[in-house]
PDB file of C-alpha atoms in Angstrom:
ATOM      1  CA  MET H   1      97.304 154.136  86.488  1.00  0.00           C
ATOM      2  CA  PRO H   2      97.281 156.950  88.983  1.00  0.00           C
ATOM      3  CA  VAL H   3      93.956 158.180  90.184  1.00  0.00           C
ATOM      4  CA  ALA H   4      93.203 161.959  89.757  1.00  0.00           C
ATOM      5  CA  LYS H   5      92.812 163.608  93.107  1.00  0.00           C
ATOM      6  CA  SER H   6      89.626 165.396  93.960  1.00  0.00           C
ATOM      7  CA  TYR H   7      88.670 167.399  96.956  1.00  0.00           C
ATOM      8  CA  THR H   8      85.385 168.745  98.309  1.00  0.00           C
ATOM      9  CA  ARG H   9      84.180 172.239  97.725  1.00  0.00           C
ATOM     10  CA  ALA H  10      84.389 172.785 101.451  1.00  0.00           C
ATOM     11  CA  GLN H  11      88.128 171.942 101.405  1.00  0.00           C
ATOM     12  CA  TRP H  12      88.662 174.362  98.443  1.00  0.00           C
ATOM     13  CA  GLY H  13      86.747 177.042 100.199  1.00  0.00           C
ATOM     14  CA  GLU H  14      88.616 176.589 103.408  1.00  0.00           C
ATOM     15  CA  LEU H  15      91.912 176.815 101.493  1.00  0.00           C
ATOM     16  CA  ALA H  16      90.756 180.067  99.731  1.00  0.00           C
ATOM     17  CA  ARG H  17      89.747 181.642 103.113  1.00  0.00           C
ATOM     18  CA  SER H  18      93.070 180.707 104.718  1.00  0.00           C
ATOM     19  CA  LEU H  19      95.098 182.027 101.709  1.00  0.00           C
ATOM     20  CA  GLU H  20      93.085 185.348 101.856  1.00  0.00           C
ATOM     21  CA  SER H  21      93.828 185.702 105.608  1.00  0.00           C
ATOM     22  CA  LEU H  22      97.565 185.350 105.202  1.00  0.00           C
ATOM     23  CA  PRO H  23      99.557 188.475 106.118  1.00  0.00           C
ATOM     24  CA  VAL H  24     101.640 190.288 103.505  1.00  0.00           C
ATOM     25  CA  LYS H  25     105.081 188.844 103.381  1.00  0.00           C
ATOM     26  CA  PRO H  26     107.948 191.432 103.867  1.00  0.00           C
ATOM     27  CA  GLU H  27     109.410 192.536 100.612  1.00  0.00           C
ATOM     28  CA  ALA H  28     112.933 191.416 101.671  1.00  0.00           C
ATOM     29  CA  GLU H  29     111.631 187.869 102.191  1.00  0.00           C
ATOM     30  CA  GLN H  30     109.790 187.584  98.866  1.00  0.00           C
ATOM     31  CA  ARG H  31     111.266 185.310  96.179  1.00  0.00           C
ATOM     32  CA  VAL H  32     112.088 186.812  92.839  1.00  0.00           C
ATOM     33  CA  SER H  33     112.932 184.879  89.659  1.00  0.00           C
ATOM     34  CA  ILE H  34     116.131 185.732  87.652  1.00  0.00           C
ATOM     35  CA  THR H  35     113.953 187.077  84.747  1.00  0.00           C
ATOM     36  CA  GLU H  36     111.978 189.367  87.033  1.00  0.00           C
ATOM     37  CA  ALA H  37     115.118 190.511  88.854  1.00  0.00           C
ATOM     38  CA  MET H  38     116.924 191.255  85.562  1.00  0.00           C
ATOM     39  CA  LYS H  39     114.156 193.759  84.659  1.00  0.00           C
ATOM     40  CA  GLU H  40     115.205 195.785  87.708  1.00  0.00           C
ATOM     41  CA  MET H  41     118.917 194.967  87.305  1.00  0.00           C
ATOM     42  CA  ARG H  42     119.318 195.958  83.604  1.00  0.00           C
ATOM     43  CA  PRO H  43     120.376 199.510  84.379  1.00  0.00           C
ATOM     44  CA  VAL H  44     122.802 198.335  87.102  1.00  0.00           C
ATOM     45  CA  ILE H  45     124.354 195.631  84.891  1.00  0.00           C
ATOM     46  CA  GLY H  46     124.547 198.109  82.025  1.00  0.00           C
ATOM     47  CA  ALA H  47     126.452 200.516  84.190  1.00  0.00           C
ATOM     48  CA  ALA H  48     128.855 197.752  85.262  1.00  0.00           C
ATOM     49  CA  ARG H  49     129.378 196.813  81.659  1.00  0.00           C
ATOM     50  CA  LYS H  50     130.160 200.474  80.771  1.00  0.00           C
ATOM     51  CA  LYS H  51     132.762 200.348  83.544  1.00  0.00           C
ATOM     52  CA  GLY H  52     134.467 197.573  81.550  1.00  0.00           C
ATOM     53  CA  TYR H  53     133.154 194.436  83.267  1.00  0.00           C
ATOM     54  CA  THR H  54     132.006 191.451  81.156  1.00  0.00           C
ATOM     55  CA  LEU H  55     128.917 189.452  81.815  1.00  0.00           C
ATOM     56  CA  GLU H  56     131.152 186.534  82.980  1.00  0.00           C
ATOM     57  CA  GLU H  57     132.684 188.778  85.588  1.00  0.00           C
ATOM     58  CA  ILE H  58     129.313 190.068  86.683  1.00  0.00           C
ATOM     59  CA  VAL H  59     128.064 186.474  87.016  1.00  0.00           C
ATOM     60  CA  GLU H  60     131.119 185.553  89.099  1.00  0.00           C
ATOM     61  CA  HIS H  61     130.639 188.599  91.333  1.00  0.00           C
ATOM     62  CA  ALA H  62     127.049 187.579  91.891  1.00  0.00           C
ATOM     63  CA  ARG H  63     128.142 184.074  92.919  1.00  0.00           C
ATOM     64  CA  LYS H  64     130.454 185.616  95.457  1.00  0.00           C
ATOM     65  CA  LYS H  65     127.513 187.568  96.908  1.00  0.00           C
ATOM     66  CA  GLY H  66     125.418 184.337  97.092  1.00  0.00           C
ATOM     67  CA  VAL H  67     123.241 184.789  94.020  1.00  0.00           C
ATOM     68  CA  ASP H  68     124.044 181.847  91.750  1.00  0.00           C
ATOM     69  CA  PHE H  69     122.871 181.888  88.080  1.00  0.00           C
ATOM     70  CA  SER H  70     124.384 180.988  84.762  1.00  0.00           C
ATOM     71  CA  LEU H  71     125.655 183.293  82.035  1.00  0.00           C
ATOM     72  CA  GLY H  72     123.075 181.972  79.693  1.00  0.00           C
ATOM     73  CA  SER H  73     120.249 182.902  81.971  1.00  0.00           C
ATOM     74  CA  VAL H  74     121.539 186.465  82.303  1.00  0.00           C
ATOM     75  CA  LYS H  75     121.839 186.796  78.562  1.00  0.00           C
ATOM     76  CA  TYR H  76     118.325 185.457  78.028  1.00  0.00           C
ATOM     77  CA  ALA H  77     116.889 187.703  80.788  1.00  0.00           C
ATOM     78  CA  LEU H  78     118.722 190.755  79.449  1.00  0.00           C
ATOM     79  CA  TYR H  79     117.693 190.186  75.836  1.00  0.00           C
ATOM     80  CA  PRO H  80     114.952 192.725  75.037  1.00  0.00           C
ATOM     81  CA  SER H  81     111.480 191.246  74.696  1.00  0.00           C
ATOM     82  CA  LYS H  82     109.397 191.670  71.490  1.00  0.00           C
ATOM     83  CA  LYS H  83     107.347 194.358  73.253  1.00  0.00           C
ATOM     84  CA  VAL H  84     110.520 196.292  74.110  1.00  0.00           C
ATOM     85  CA  LYS H  85     111.838 195.892  70.513  1.00  0.00           C
ATOM     86  CA  SER H  86     108.574 197.238  69.033  1.00  0.00           C
ATOM     87  CA  GLU H  87     108.603 200.179  71.473  1.00  0.00           C
ATOM     88  CA  GLN H  88     112.208 201.026  70.507  1.00  0.00           C
ATOM     89  CA  ARG H  89     111.245 200.857  66.734  1.00  0.00           C
ATOM     90  CA  VAL H  90     108.318 203.256  67.336  1.00  0.00           C
ATOM     91  CA  GLU H  91     110.699 205.568  69.221  1.00  0.00           C
ATOM     92  CA  LYS H  92     113.262 205.541  66.350  1.00  0.00           C
ATOM     93  CA  GLU H  93     110.577 206.281  63.793  1.00  0.00           C
ATOM     94  CA  SER H  94     109.076 209.066  65.884  1.00  0.00           C
ATOM     95  CA  VAL H  95     112.571 210.656  66.294  1.00  0.00           C
ATOM     96  CA  ARG H  96     112.993 210.535  62.535  1.00  0.00           C
ATOM     97  CA  GLY H  97     109.856 212.537  62.092  1.00  0.00           C
ATOM     98  CA  ASN H  98     109.152 213.321  58.455  1.00  0.00           C
ATOM     99  CA  ALA H  99     112.419 211.723  57.198  1.00  0.00           C
ATOM    100  CA  ALA H 100     112.263 208.873  54.704  1.00  0.00           C
ATOM    101  CA  PRO H 101     110.744 205.700  56.051  1.00  0.00           C
ATOM    102  CA  SER H 102     112.973 202.887  57.191  1.00  0.00           C
ATOM    103  CA  PRO H 103     113.927 200.496  54.312  1.00  0.00           C
ATOM    104  CA  ARG H 104     112.884 197.623  56.530  1.00  0.00           C
ATOM    105  CA  ALA H 105     109.503 199.165  57.290  1.00  0.00           C
ATOM    106  CA  ARG H 106     106.725 197.079  55.704  1.00  0.00           C
ATOM    107  CA  ARG H 107     103.927 198.822  54.012  1.00  0.00           C
ATOM    108  CA  VAL H 108     100.572 197.229  54.743  1.00  0.00           C
ATOM    109  CA  SER H 109      97.526 197.843  52.746  1.00  0.00           C
ATOM    110  CA  LYS H 110      93.959 196.546  52.918  1.00  0.00           C
ATOM    111  CA  ASP H 111      94.625 194.393  49.814  1.00  0.00           C
ATOM    112  CA  ASP H 112      97.437 192.525  51.551  1.00  0.00           C
ATOM    113  CA  VAL H 113      96.500 188.903  51.945  1.00  0.00           C
ATOM    114  CA  PRO H 114      98.381 186.703  54.438  1.00  0.00           C
ATOM    115  CA  ARG H 115     100.920 184.541  52.684  1.00  0.00           C
ATOM    116  CA  ALA H 116      99.337 181.177  53.585  1.00  0.00           C
ATOM    117  CA  GLU H 117      95.942 182.193  52.237  1.00  0.00           C
ATOM    118  CA  ALA H 118      97.507 183.524  49.035  1.00  0.00           C
ATOM    119  CA  VAL H 119      99.355 180.242  48.551  1.00  0.00           C
ATOM    120  CA  ARG H 120      96.147 178.225  49.081  1.00  0.00           C
ATOM    121  CA  GLU H 121      94.177 180.356  46.534  1.00  0.00           C
ATOM    122  CA  ASN H 122      96.922 180.405  43.889  1.00  0.00           C
ATOM    123  CA  GLN H 123      98.036 176.753  44.157  1.00  0.00           C
ATOM    124  CA  LYS H 124      98.316 175.593  40.569  1.00  0.00           C
ATOM    125  CA  LEU H 125     100.498 173.404  38.414  1.00  0.00           C
ATOM    126  CA  ASP H 126     102.566 174.851  35.682  1.00  0.00           C
ATOM    127  CA  GLY H 127      99.827 173.826  33.283  1.00  0.00           C
ATOM    128  CA  GLY H 128      97.184 175.833  35.214  1.00  0.00           C
ATOM    129  CA  LYS H 129      95.414 172.866  36.766  1.00  0.00           C
ATOM    130  CA  PRO H 130      94.505 173.208  40.470  1.00  0.00           C
ATOM    131  CA  VAL H 131      96.569 171.098  42.827  1.00  0.00           C
ATOM    132  CA  GLY H 132      95.764 169.881  46.306  1.00  0.00           C
ATOM    133  CA  GLY H 133      92.029 170.114  46.119  1.00  0.00           C
ATOM    134  CA  PRO H 134      89.626 167.802  47.962  1.00  0.00           C
ATOM    135  CA  GLY H 135      90.259 164.164  46.989  1.00  0.00           C
ATOM    136  CA  SER H 136      93.522 165.017  45.237  1.00  0.00           C
ATOM    137  CA  MET H 137      96.502 162.720  45.845  1.00  0.00           C
ATOM    138  CA  VAL H 138      98.995 165.310  44.506  1.00  0.00           C
ATOM    139  CA  MET H 139     100.718 167.511  47.059  1.00  0.00           C
ATOM    140  CA  ARG H 140     102.502 170.666  46.321  1.00  0.00           C
ATOM    141  CA  ASP H 141     103.303 173.887  48.126  1.00  0.00           C
ATOM    142  CA  ALA H 142     104.139 177.225  46.519  1.00  0.00           C
ATOM    143  CA  PHE H 143     107.908 176.657  46.650  1.00  0.00           C
ATOM    144  CA  SER H 144     108.429 173.065  45.578  1.00  0.00           C
ATOM    145  CA  PHE H 145     107.747 170.572  42.832  1.00  0.00           C
ATOM    146  CA  GLU H 146     104.822 168.273  42.335  1.00  0.00           C
ATOM    147  CA  ILE H 147     104.783 165.075  44.477  1.00  0.00           C
ATOM    148  CA  ARG H 148     102.703 162.120  43.444  1.00  0.00           C
ATOM    149  CA  PRO H 149     102.283 158.954  45.522  1.00  0.00           C
ATOM    150  CA  ASP H 150     104.283 155.939  44.255  1.00  0.00           C
ATOM    151  CA  THR H 151     101.596 153.508  43.186  1.00  0.00           C
ATOM    152  CA  GLU H 152     103.670 151.487  40.639  1.00  0.00           C
ATOM    153  CA  ASN H 153     105.657 149.356  43.136  1.00  0.00           C
ATOM    154  CA  LEU H 154     102.821 148.098  45.318  1.00  0.00           C
TER     155      LEU H 154
END
């Protein structure tokens, strides 16, 4: 079994001081991940796509320029994050103003109970007997049939 490495506090302190004393690396020499670069490249790639270029052609052009990445990584990086999607939804609703709410908009009230909690509270057989309580061998969720362990063929 490999042994976990450990170092003295003095070694960690020396490392920390040496890292703090490092000069700032020039921006042109700093490494940037594809995902981080795509945040800045979205408008440029969007403009190239409006000119009629496909993502495949953009990836091939990037390879010729010495930047090698796959089509899948570009699609993943360009796909809007959940945060961006929620911001876009808020913008659309604010543009709408007093118009009718979106049919997809979910109305939330104080009385709304999360689905899992509601299922646990209302878990009953068709006859009204509680199922799945402590010590019970019967398992059932809200969307299926009753399952009992097979004890006949032991």
